[in-house]
mmCIF file of C-alpha atoms in Angstrom:
data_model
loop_
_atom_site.group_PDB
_atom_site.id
_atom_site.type_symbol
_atom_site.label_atom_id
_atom_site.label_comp_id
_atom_site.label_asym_id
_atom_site.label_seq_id
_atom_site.Cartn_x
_atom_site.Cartn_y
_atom_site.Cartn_z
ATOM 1 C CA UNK A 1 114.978 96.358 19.103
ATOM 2 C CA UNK A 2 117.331 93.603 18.544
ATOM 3 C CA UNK A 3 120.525 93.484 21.230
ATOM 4 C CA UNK A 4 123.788 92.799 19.990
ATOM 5 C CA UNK A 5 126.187 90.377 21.349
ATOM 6 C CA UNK A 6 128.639 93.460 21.769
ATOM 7 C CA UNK A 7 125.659 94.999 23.838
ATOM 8 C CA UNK A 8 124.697 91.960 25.818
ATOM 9 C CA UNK A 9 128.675 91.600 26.637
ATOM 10 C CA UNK A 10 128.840 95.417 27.876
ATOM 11 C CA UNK A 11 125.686 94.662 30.294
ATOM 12 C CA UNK A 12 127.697 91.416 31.880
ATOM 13 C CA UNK A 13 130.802 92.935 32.127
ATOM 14 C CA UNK A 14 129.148 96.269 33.637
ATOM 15 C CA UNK A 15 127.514 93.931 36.188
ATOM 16 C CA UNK A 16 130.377 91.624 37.223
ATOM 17 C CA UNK A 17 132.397 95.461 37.639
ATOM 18 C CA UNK A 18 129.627 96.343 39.943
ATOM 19 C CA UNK A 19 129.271 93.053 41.486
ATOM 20 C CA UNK A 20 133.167 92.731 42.255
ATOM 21 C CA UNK A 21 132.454 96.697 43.852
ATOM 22 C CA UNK A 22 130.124 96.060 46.008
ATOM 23 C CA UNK A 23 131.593 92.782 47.892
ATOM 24 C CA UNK A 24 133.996 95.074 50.888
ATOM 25 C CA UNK A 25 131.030 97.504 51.438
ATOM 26 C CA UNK A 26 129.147 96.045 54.274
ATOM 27 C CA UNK A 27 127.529 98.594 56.273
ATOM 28 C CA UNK A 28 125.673 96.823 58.658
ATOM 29 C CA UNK A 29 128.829 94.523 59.335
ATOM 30 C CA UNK A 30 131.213 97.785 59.943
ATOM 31 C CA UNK A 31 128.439 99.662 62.347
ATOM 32 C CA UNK A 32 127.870 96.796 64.609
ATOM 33 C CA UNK A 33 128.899 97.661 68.017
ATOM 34 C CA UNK A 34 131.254 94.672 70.025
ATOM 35 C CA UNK A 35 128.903 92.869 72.706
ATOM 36 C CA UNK A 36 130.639 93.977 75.519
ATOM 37 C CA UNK A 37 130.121 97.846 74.709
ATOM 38 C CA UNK A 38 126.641 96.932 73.851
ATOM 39 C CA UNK A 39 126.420 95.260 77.262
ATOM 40 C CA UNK A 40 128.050 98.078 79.275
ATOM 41 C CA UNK A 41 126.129 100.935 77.436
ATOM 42 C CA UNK A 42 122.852 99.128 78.574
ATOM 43 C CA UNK A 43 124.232 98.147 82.378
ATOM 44 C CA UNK A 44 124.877 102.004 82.489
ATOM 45 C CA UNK A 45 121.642 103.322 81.501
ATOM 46 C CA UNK A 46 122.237 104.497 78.659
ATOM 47 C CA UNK A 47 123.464 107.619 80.085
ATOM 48 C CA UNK A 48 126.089 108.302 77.730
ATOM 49 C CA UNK A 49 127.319 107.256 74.501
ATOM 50 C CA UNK A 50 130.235 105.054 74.199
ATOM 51 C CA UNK A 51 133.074 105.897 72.596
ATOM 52 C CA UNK A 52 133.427 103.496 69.337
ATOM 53 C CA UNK A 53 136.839 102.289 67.885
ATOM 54 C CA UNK A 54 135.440 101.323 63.950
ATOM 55 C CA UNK A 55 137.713 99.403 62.277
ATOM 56 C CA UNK A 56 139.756 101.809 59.399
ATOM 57 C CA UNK A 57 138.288 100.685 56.084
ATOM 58 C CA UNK A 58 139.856 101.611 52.469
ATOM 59 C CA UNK A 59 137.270 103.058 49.918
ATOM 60 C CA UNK A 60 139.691 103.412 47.423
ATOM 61 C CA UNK A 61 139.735 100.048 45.583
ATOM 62 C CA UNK A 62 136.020 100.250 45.566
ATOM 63 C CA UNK A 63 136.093 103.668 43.735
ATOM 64 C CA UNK A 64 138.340 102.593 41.304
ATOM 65 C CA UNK A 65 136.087 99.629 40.284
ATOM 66 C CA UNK A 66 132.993 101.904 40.134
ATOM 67 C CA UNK A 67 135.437 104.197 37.980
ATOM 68 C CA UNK A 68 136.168 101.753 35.857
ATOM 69 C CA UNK A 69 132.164 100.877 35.352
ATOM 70 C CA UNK A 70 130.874 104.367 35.380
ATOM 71 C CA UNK A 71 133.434 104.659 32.134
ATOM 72 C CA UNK A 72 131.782 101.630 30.880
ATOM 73 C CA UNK A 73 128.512 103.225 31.503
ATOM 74 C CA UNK A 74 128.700 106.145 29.397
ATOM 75 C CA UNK A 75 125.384 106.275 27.451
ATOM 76 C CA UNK A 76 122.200 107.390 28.274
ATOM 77 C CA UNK A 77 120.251 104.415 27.897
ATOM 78 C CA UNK A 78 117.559 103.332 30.539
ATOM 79 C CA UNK A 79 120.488 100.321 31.630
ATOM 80 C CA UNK A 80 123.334 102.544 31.692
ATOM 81 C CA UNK A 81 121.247 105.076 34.066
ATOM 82 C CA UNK A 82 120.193 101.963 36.321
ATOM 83 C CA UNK A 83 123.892 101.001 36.755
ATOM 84 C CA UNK A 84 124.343 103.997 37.242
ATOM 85 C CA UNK A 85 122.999 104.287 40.038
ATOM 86 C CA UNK A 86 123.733 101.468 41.360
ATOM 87 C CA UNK A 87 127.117 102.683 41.287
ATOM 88 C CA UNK A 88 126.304 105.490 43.131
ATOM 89 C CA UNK A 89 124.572 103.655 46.009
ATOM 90 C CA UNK A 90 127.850 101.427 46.416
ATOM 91 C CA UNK A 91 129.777 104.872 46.571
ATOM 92 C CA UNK A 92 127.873 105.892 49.362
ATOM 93 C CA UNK A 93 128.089 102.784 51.364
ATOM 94 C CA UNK A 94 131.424 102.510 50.716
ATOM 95 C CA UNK A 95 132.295 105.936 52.163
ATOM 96 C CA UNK A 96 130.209 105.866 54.284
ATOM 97 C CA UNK A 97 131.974 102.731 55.819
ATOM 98 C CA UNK A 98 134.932 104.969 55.573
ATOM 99 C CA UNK A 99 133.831 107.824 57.455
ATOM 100 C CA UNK A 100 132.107 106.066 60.324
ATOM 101 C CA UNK A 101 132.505 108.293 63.410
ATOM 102 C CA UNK A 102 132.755 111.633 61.721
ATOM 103 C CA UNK A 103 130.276 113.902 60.222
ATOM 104 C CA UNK A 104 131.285 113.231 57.102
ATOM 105 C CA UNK A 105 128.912 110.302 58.072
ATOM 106 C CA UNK A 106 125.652 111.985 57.232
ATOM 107 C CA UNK A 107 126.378 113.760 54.117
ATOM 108 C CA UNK A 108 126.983 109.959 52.545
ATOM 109 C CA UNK A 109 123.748 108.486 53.977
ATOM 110 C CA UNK A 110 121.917 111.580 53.021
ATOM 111 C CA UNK A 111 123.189 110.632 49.674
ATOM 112 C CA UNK A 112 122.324 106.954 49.709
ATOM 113 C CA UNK A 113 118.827 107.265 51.706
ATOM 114 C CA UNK A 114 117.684 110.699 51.374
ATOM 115 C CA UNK A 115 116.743 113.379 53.785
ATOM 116 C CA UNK A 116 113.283 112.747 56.209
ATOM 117 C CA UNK A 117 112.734 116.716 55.285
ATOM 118 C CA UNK A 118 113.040 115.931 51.622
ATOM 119 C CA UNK A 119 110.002 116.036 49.926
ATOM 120 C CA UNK A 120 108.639 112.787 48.523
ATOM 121 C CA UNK A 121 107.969 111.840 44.661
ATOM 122 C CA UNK A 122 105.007 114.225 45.118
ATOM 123 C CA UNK A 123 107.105 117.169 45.510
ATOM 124 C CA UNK A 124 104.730 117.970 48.340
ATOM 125 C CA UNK A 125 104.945 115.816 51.139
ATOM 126 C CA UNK A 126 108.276 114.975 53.786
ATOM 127 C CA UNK A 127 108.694 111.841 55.507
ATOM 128 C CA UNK A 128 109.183 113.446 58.202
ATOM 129 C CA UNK A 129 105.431 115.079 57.768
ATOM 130 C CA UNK A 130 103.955 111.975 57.188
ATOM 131 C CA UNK A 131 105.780 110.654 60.705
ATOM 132 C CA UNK A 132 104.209 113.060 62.607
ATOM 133 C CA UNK A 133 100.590 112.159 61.285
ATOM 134 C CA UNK A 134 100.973 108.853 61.773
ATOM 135 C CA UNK A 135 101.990 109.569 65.520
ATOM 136 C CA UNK A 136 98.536 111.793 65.970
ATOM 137 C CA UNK A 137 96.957 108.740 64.876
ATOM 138 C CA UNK A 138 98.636 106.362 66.829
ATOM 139 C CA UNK A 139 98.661 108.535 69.644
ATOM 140 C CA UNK A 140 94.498 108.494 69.613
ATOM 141 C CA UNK A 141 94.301 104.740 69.371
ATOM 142 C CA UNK A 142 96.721 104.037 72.026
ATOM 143 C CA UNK A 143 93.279 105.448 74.207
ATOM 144 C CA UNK A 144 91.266 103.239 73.088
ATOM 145 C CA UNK A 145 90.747 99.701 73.787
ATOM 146 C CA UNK A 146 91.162 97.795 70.699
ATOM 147 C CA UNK A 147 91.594 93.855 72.151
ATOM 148 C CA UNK A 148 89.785 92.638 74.866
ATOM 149 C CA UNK A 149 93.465 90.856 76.256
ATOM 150 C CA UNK A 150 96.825 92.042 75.903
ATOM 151 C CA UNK A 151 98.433 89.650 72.640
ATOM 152 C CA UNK A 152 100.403 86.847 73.947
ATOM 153 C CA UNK A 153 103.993 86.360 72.916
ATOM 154 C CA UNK A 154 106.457 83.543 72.676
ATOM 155 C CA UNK A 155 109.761 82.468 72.762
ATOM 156 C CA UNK A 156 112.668 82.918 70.329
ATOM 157 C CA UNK A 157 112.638 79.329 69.716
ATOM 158 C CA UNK A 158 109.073 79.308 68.384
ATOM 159 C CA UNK A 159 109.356 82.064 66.239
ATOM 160 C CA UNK A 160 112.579 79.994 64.805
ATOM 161 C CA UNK A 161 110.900 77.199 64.237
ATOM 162 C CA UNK A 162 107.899 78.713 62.535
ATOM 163 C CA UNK A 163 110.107 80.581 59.975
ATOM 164 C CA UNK A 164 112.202 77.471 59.793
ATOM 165 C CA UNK A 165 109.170 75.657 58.521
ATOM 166 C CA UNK A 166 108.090 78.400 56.103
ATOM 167 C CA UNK A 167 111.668 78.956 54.354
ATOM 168 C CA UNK A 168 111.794 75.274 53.917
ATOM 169 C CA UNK A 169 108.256 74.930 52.058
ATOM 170 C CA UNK A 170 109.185 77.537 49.794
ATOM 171 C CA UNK A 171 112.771 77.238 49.116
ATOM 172 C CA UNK A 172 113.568 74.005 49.457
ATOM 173 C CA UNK A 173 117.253 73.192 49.490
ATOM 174 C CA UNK A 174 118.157 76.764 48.800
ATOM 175 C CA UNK A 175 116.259 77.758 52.409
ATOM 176 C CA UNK A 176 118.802 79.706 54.512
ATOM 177 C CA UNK A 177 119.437 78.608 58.297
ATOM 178 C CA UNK A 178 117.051 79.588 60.638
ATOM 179 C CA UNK A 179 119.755 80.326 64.040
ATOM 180 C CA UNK A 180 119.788 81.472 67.513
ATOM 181 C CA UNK A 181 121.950 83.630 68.952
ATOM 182 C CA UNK A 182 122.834 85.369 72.243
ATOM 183 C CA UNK A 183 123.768 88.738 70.877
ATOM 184 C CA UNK A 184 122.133 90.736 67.940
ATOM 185 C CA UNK A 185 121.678 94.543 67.759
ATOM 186 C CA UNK A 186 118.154 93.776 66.864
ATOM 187 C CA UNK A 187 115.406 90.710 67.636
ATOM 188 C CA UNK A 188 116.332 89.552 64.229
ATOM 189 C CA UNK A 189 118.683 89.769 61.185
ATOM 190 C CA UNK A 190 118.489 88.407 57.815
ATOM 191 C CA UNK A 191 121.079 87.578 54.895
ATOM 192 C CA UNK A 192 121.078 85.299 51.893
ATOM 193 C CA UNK A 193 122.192 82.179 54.125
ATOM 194 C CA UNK A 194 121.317 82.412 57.797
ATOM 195 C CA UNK A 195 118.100 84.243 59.526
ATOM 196 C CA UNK A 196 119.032 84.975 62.935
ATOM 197 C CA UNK A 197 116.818 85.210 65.793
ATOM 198 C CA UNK A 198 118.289 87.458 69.570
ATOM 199 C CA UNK A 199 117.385 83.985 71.905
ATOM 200 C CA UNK A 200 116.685 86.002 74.573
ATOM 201 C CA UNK A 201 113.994 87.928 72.622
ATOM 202 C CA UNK A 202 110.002 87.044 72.631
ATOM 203 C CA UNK A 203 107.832 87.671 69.580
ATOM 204 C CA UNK A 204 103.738 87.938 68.809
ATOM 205 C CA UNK A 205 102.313 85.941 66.577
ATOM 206 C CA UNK A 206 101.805 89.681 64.303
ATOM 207 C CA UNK A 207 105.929 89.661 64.792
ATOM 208 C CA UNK A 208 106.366 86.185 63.441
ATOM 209 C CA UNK A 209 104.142 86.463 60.628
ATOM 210 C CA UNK A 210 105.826 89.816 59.957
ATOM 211 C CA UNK A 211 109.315 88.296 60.043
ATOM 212 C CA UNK A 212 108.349 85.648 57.784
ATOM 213 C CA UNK A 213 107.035 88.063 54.985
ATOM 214 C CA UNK A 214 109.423 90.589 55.494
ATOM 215 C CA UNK A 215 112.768 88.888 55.950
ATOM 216 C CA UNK A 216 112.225 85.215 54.158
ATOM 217 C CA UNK A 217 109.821 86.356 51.329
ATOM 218 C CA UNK A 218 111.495 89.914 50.730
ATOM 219 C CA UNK A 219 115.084 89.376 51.612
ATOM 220 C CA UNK A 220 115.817 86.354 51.171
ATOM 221 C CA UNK A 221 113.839 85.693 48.066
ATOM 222 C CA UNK A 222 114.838 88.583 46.090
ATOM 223 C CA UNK A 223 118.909 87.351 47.412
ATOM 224 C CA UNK A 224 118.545 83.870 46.082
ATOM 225 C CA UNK A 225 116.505 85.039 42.754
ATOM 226 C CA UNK A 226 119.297 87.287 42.176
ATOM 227 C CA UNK A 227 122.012 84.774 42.958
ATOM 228 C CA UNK A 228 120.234 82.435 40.003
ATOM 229 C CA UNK A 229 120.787 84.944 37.375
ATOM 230 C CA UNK A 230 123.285 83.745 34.821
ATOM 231 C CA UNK A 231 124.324 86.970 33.526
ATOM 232 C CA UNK A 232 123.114 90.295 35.790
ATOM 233 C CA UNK A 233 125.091 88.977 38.735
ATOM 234 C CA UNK A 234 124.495 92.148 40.552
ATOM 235 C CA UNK A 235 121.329 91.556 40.974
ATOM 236 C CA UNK A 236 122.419 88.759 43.654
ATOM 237 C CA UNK A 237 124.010 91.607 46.028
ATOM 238 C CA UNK A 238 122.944 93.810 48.856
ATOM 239 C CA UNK A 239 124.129 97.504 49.015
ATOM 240 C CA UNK A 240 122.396 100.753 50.119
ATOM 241 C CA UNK A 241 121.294 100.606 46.677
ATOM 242 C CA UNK A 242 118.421 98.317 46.964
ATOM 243 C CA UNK A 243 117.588 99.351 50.546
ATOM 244 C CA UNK A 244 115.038 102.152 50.351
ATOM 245 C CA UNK A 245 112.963 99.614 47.848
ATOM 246 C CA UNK A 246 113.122 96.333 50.149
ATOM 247 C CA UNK A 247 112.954 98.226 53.579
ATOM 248 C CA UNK A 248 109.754 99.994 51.944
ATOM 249 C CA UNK A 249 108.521 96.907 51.042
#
């Protein structure tokens, strides 16, 4: 079937709407904890949670862009169900930005990534189910001796330079910057420019090679192949949206 100009103009206008939604609603960004309470919650024990001041975030110029494109979206056509919900994962993320703190939390992240007791595309089988198996298994192993040596591990600045080499070879100018840092919630973070590594932190060889597939050649490669698309500029962003599929991945 031939597309129209009309049609193709819809589709890039639809994206752009979705695109220009989706820029505020950074989740990761708005959970981070400040250093310092990170610090003190760990110099403490971690006795006791610490009582978190989020910053107050607006969801109501986000929902009236995603208005605006759900309107635009009104067929039933395989691309107006994929934006969609796409629209629907920036809703979530976007309220749940907006209800950090409260229980109104969940309910939103239930929304965007699903339930661990809901069952799978099988209709059978939980996550959750499939958590505890893999625990019985990993339980058994951990009594048996599978190396001969425990695996060695090495320093942050290795691992950066490793997946500074790799980004380079395969991305070229477009590689994102490899950086150390002295705080990060985990041992490493990715986004569409920088890969940062904890400097304190120590990684296996399994972790580096991990990091590299996972963050440069998942990540990072689906960001920039996104970012190079003329017309379906959404594809270029991150939202809970696209989680579930590269975090599965």
């Amino acid at each position: 079937m031939k597309v129209t100009e009309r049609e193709k103009n819809r589709i890039r206008h639809l994206s752009a709407l979705l695109r220009e939604a989706e820029r505020p609603v950074r989740l990761m960004r708005a959970l981070l904890w400040p250093s310092s309470v990170r610090d003190q919650f760990f110099a403490r024990g971690t006795r006791e949670l610490p009582v978190i001041e989020y910053q107050a975030f607006d969801p109501l110029p986000v929902l009236k862009e995603l208005k605006r494109a759900r309107r635009l979206a009104a067929g039933d056509s395989v691309v107006d169900q994929y934006f969609l919900r796409l629209a629907d994962g920036i809703e979530s993320g976007a309220l749940m930005i907006a209800t950090l703190g409260t229980p109104e939390f969940l309910e939103h992240s239930r929304r965007a990534y699903g339930s661990p007791a809901e069952p799978l595309p099988d209709q059978t089988t939980t996550p959750l189910q499939l958590a505890v198996k893999f625990k019985d298994i990993v339980d058994k192993l951990t009594r048996t001796s599978l190396s001969s040596a425990a695996e060695e591990d090495f320093p942050a600045e290795q691992a950066a330079a490793e997946l500074r080499e790799a980004v380079v070879k395969t991305f070229g100018d477009r590689a994102p910057r490899v950086q150390l840092v002295k705080h990060l919630a985990s041992k490493a973070l990715a986004g569409s420019e920088r890969i940062r590594l904890k400097k304190r932190a120590r990684f296996t060889k399994k972790e580096i090679i991990q990091l590299i597939q996972h963050e440069a050649f998942l990540h990072i490669a689906t960001s920039l192949n996104g970012r190079s698309q003329p017309d379906l500029t959404i594809l270029g962003a991150s939202h809970p949206g696209t989680t579930r599929t590269q975090e599965g991945l």
